[in-house]
Each structure stands twice: as structure tokens, then as C-alpha cells.
Amino acid sequence: MPKIPIVSAHKLIKVLKKKGFTLDHVSGSHHIFYHPEGKLRASVPVHKGRDLGKGITLSILKDAKITPEEFTKLLSN
């Protein structure tokens, strides 16, 4: 399993959009993304100037059914 890089919420959102997720709604500082085909939801906390921790990133990837390997590959594209 590759190391999960520490990324900003905006970079994680770009990866979710590449996988077909769309913004469903915003609840406070959390952006809720929805994937219409798989009926998946992912909640991304967006705080200006702060990166997401590895645990939060892994949790979001698990909700979105994205493997760490796939995440790393999508980040580099």
C-alpha cells in the first residue's frame, strides 16, 4: 500500500471529480459529493489554509471506494 500524501481539500475534490463525483450540496464547511452511478457519497471538510490529515483522507477514499493506489495515480495526472 503506497503512502497517502497529505493534500488539501481542493486537490481531493479534483480527484473526486475525475472519478465522476458531482457536488450535491454544501453543509457549513463540508462539501458533499455524490456519484450518480454507484450511489456513493463523500463528505470533504474544506478549511482554508489547512491540509487534510491522512486519516480523514483515507476515510473519504473508503466512502468513495477509491483505493490509495488509484488516488495516488489520479493525483499525479
Short mmCIF file of N, CA and C in Angstrom, two decimals:
data_model
loop_
_atom_site.label_atom_id
_atom_site.label_comp_id
_atom_site.label_asym_id
_atom_site.label_seq_id
_atom_site.Cartn_x
_atom_site.Cartn_y
_atom_site.Cartn_z
N MET A 1 0.84 -1.17 0.00
CA MET A 1 0.00 0.00 0.00
C MET A 1 0.89 1.24 0.00
N PRO A 2 0.70 2.15 -0.97
CA PRO A 2 1.55 3.34 -1.02
C PRO A 2 1.19 4.31 0.10
N LYS A 3 2.13 5.16 0.44
CA LYS A 3 1.86 6.18 1.44
C LYS A 3 0.84 7.17 0.88
N ILE A 4 -0.09 7.55 1.72
CA ILE A 4 -1.09 8.54 1.32
C ILE A 4 -0.46 9.91 1.51
N PRO A 5 -0.40 10.72 0.45
CA PRO A 5 0.16 12.05 0.61
C PRO A 5 -0.81 12.97 1.35
N ILE A 6 -0.28 13.92 2.06
CA ILE A 6 -1.11 14.92 2.72
C ILE A 6 -1.48 15.94 1.65
N VAL A 7 -2.78 16.12 1.44
CA VAL A 7 -3.26 17.00 0.38
C VAL A 7 -4.27 17.99 0.93
N SER A 8 -4.51 19.04 0.15
CA SER A 8 -5.55 20.00 0.51
C SER A 8 -6.90 19.44 0.09
N ALA A 9 -7.95 20.02 0.62
CA ALA A 9 -9.30 19.59 0.26
C ALA A 9 -9.55 19.80 -1.23
N HIS A 10 -9.00 20.87 -1.78
CA HIS A 10 -9.23 21.17 -3.19
C HIS A 10 -8.61 20.12 -4.11
N LYS A 11 -7.45 19.59 -3.75
CA LYS A 11 -6.84 18.53 -4.56
C LYS A 11 -7.67 17.25 -4.47
N LEU A 12 -8.17 16.94 -3.29
CA LEU A 12 -9.01 15.76 -3.13
C LEU A 12 -10.31 15.91 -3.92
N ILE A 13 -10.86 17.11 -3.93
CA ILE A 13 -12.08 17.37 -4.70
C ILE A 13 -11.83 17.17 -6.19
N LYS A 14 -10.66 17.58 -6.68
CA LYS A 14 -10.32 17.37 -8.10
C LYS A 14 -10.29 15.89 -8.43
N VAL A 15 -9.75 15.07 -7.52
CA VAL A 15 -9.70 13.62 -7.74
C VAL A 15 -11.13 13.06 -7.77
N LEU A 16 -11.97 13.50 -6.84
CA LEU A 16 -13.36 13.02 -6.83
C LEU A 16 -14.07 13.38 -8.13
N LYS A 17 -13.84 14.58 -8.63
CA LYS A 17 -14.48 15.00 -9.89
C LYS A 17 -13.98 14.17 -11.07
N LYS A 18 -12.69 13.81 -11.05
CA LYS A 18 -12.15 12.95 -12.11
C LYS A 18 -12.83 11.59 -12.10
N LYS A 19 -13.25 11.12 -10.92
CA LYS A 19 -13.92 9.83 -10.79
C LYS A 19 -15.43 9.92 -11.06
N GLY A 20 -15.93 11.11 -11.40
CA GLY A 20 -17.34 11.24 -11.75
C GLY A 20 -18.24 11.77 -10.65
N PHE A 21 -17.68 12.16 -9.52
CA PHE A 21 -18.49 12.72 -8.44
C PHE A 21 -18.87 14.16 -8.77
N THR A 22 -20.06 14.56 -8.34
CA THR A 22 -20.50 15.94 -8.52
C THR A 22 -20.90 16.50 -7.16
N LEU A 23 -20.79 17.81 -7.04
CA LEU A 23 -21.15 18.47 -5.78
C LEU A 23 -22.66 18.40 -5.61
N ASP A 24 -23.10 17.81 -4.52
CA ASP A 24 -24.52 17.69 -4.23
C ASP A 24 -25.00 18.91 -3.45
N HIS A 25 -24.32 19.20 -2.35
CA HIS A 25 -24.65 20.39 -1.57
C HIS A 25 -23.51 20.71 -0.61
N VAL A 26 -23.61 21.87 0.01
CA VAL A 26 -22.62 22.31 0.99
C VAL A 26 -23.34 22.48 2.32
N SER A 27 -22.78 21.89 3.35
CA SER A 27 -23.35 22.00 4.69
C SER A 27 -22.27 22.57 5.60
N GLY A 28 -22.32 23.85 5.84
CA GLY A 28 -21.27 24.51 6.62
C GLY A 28 -19.97 24.49 5.85
N SER A 29 -18.94 23.89 6.43
CA SER A 29 -17.64 23.82 5.75
C SER A 29 -17.44 22.48 5.06
N HIS A 30 -18.47 21.65 5.01
CA HIS A 30 -18.36 20.33 4.38
C HIS A 30 -19.04 20.33 3.02
N HIS A 31 -18.30 19.90 2.02
CA HIS A 31 -18.84 19.76 0.67
C HIS A 31 -19.21 18.30 0.49
N ILE A 32 -20.46 18.06 0.13
CA ILE A 32 -20.97 16.70 -0.02
C ILE A 32 -21.02 16.37 -1.50
N PHE A 33 -20.28 15.32 -1.89
CA PHE A 33 -20.22 14.90 -3.29
C PHE A 33 -20.99 13.60 -3.46
N TYR A 34 -21.58 13.45 -4.63
CA TYR A 34 -22.44 12.31 -4.93
C TYR A 34 -22.02 11.72 -6.27
N HIS A 35 -21.98 10.40 -6.34
CA HIS A 35 -21.70 9.71 -7.61
C HIS A 35 -22.99 9.06 -8.06
N PRO A 36 -23.57 9.53 -9.18
CA PRO A 36 -24.89 9.05 -9.59
C PRO A 36 -24.95 7.57 -9.97
N GLU A 37 -23.90 7.01 -10.51
CA GLU A 37 -23.94 5.61 -10.94
C GLU A 37 -23.82 4.64 -9.77
N GLY A 38 -22.93 4.92 -8.86
CA GLY A 38 -22.70 4.00 -7.76
C GLY A 38 -23.46 4.34 -6.49
N LYS A 39 -24.22 5.43 -6.52
CA LYS A 39 -24.95 5.90 -5.34
C LYS A 39 -24.01 6.07 -4.14
N LEU A 40 -22.85 6.64 -4.39
CA LEU A 40 -21.85 6.86 -3.35
C LEU A 40 -21.87 8.31 -2.92
N ARG A 41 -21.57 8.56 -1.66
CA ARG A 41 -21.45 9.91 -1.13
C ARG A 41 -20.10 10.06 -0.45
N ALA A 42 -19.54 11.25 -0.57
CA ALA A 42 -18.29 11.55 0.12
C ALA A 42 -18.37 12.97 0.65
N SER A 43 -18.03 13.14 1.90
CA SER A 43 -18.07 14.45 2.54
C SER A 43 -16.64 14.94 2.74
N VAL A 44 -16.35 16.13 2.19
CA VAL A 44 -14.99 16.68 2.26
C VAL A 44 -15.01 17.96 3.09
N PRO A 45 -14.30 18.00 4.23
CA PRO A 45 -14.23 19.24 5.00
C PRO A 45 -13.28 20.23 4.31
N VAL A 46 -13.76 21.43 4.06
CA VAL A 46 -12.96 22.44 3.37
C VAL A 46 -12.67 23.57 4.36
N HIS A 47 -11.40 23.66 4.77
CA HIS A 47 -10.97 24.71 5.68
C HIS A 47 -9.79 25.42 5.02
N LYS A 48 -9.94 26.70 4.78
CA LYS A 48 -8.93 27.47 4.07
C LYS A 48 -7.58 27.41 4.79
N GLY A 49 -6.55 27.10 4.00
CA GLY A 49 -5.20 27.09 4.53
C GLY A 49 -4.81 25.84 5.30
N ARG A 50 -5.69 24.84 5.36
CA ARG A 50 -5.37 23.62 6.11
C ARG A 50 -5.44 22.41 5.19
N ASP A 51 -4.49 21.51 5.38
CA ASP A 51 -4.49 20.26 4.64
C ASP A 51 -5.29 19.21 5.40
N LEU A 52 -5.72 18.19 4.66
CA LEU A 52 -6.44 17.08 5.28
C LEU A 52 -5.44 16.09 5.86
N GLY A 53 -5.75 15.55 7.01
CA GLY A 53 -4.89 14.54 7.61
C GLY A 53 -5.02 13.22 6.86
N LYS A 54 -4.08 12.33 7.11
CA LYS A 54 -4.09 11.03 6.42
C LYS A 54 -5.32 10.22 6.78
N GLY A 55 -5.74 10.27 8.04
CA GLY A 55 -6.91 9.52 8.47
C GLY A 55 -8.19 9.99 7.80
N ILE A 56 -8.37 11.30 7.71
CA ILE A 56 -9.55 11.86 7.04
C ILE A 56 -9.53 11.51 5.57
N THR A 57 -8.36 11.64 4.95
CA THR A 57 -8.24 11.31 3.52
C THR A 57 -8.59 9.85 3.27
N LEU A 58 -8.07 8.95 4.09
CA LEU A 58 -8.37 7.52 3.93
C LEU A 58 -9.86 7.24 4.12
N SER A 59 -10.48 7.92 5.07
CA SER A 59 -11.91 7.73 5.32
C SER A 59 -12.74 8.19 4.12
N ILE A 60 -12.38 9.32 3.53
CA ILE A 60 -13.09 9.83 2.36
C ILE A 60 -12.90 8.88 1.18
N LEU A 61 -11.68 8.39 0.99
CA LEU A 61 -11.41 7.45 -0.10
C LEU A 61 -12.21 6.16 0.08
N LYS A 62 -12.33 5.71 1.32
CA LYS A 62 -13.12 4.50 1.60
C LYS A 62 -14.59 4.73 1.24
N ASP A 63 -15.13 5.88 1.63
CA ASP A 63 -16.52 6.21 1.30
C ASP A 63 -16.74 6.28 -0.21
N ALA A 64 -15.73 6.78 -0.93
CA ALA A 64 -15.83 6.94 -2.38
C ALA A 64 -15.41 5.68 -3.14
N LYS A 65 -14.97 4.66 -2.40
CA LYS A 65 -14.50 3.40 -3.00
C LYS A 65 -13.35 3.64 -3.99
N ILE A 66 -12.39 4.45 -3.54
CA ILE A 66 -11.18 4.72 -4.32
C ILE A 66 -10.01 4.13 -3.53
N THR A 67 -9.20 3.31 -4.18
CA THR A 67 -8.05 2.71 -3.50
C THR A 67 -6.94 3.75 -3.35
N PRO A 68 -6.07 3.58 -2.36
CA PRO A 68 -4.94 4.51 -2.21
C PRO A 68 -4.05 4.55 -3.46
N GLU A 69 -3.88 3.39 -4.12
CA GLU A 69 -3.07 3.36 -5.34
C GLU A 69 -3.71 4.20 -6.44
N GLU A 70 -5.01 4.05 -6.60
CA GLU A 70 -5.74 4.81 -7.62
C GLU A 70 -5.71 6.30 -7.29
N PHE A 71 -5.83 6.64 -6.01
CA PHE A 71 -5.79 8.03 -5.58
C PHE A 71 -4.45 8.67 -5.94
N THR A 72 -3.36 7.96 -5.64
CA THR A 72 -2.02 8.47 -5.95
C THR A 72 -1.85 8.67 -7.45
N LYS A 73 -2.37 7.73 -8.23
CA LYS A 73 -2.26 7.83 -9.69
C LYS A 73 -3.07 9.02 -10.21
N LEU A 74 -4.28 9.22 -9.70
CA LEU A 74 -5.12 10.33 -10.14
C LEU A 74 -4.55 11.68 -9.72
N LEU A 75 -3.86 11.72 -8.59
CA LEU A 75 -3.23 12.96 -8.15
C LEU A 75 -2.12 13.39 -9.10
N SER A 76 -1.39 12.43 -9.62
CA SER A 76 -0.25 12.76 -10.48
C SER A 76 -0.68 13.13 -11.90
N ASN A 77 -1.92 12.82 -12.28
CA ASN A 77 -2.40 13.17 -13.63
C ASN A 77 -2.90 14.58 -13.69
#
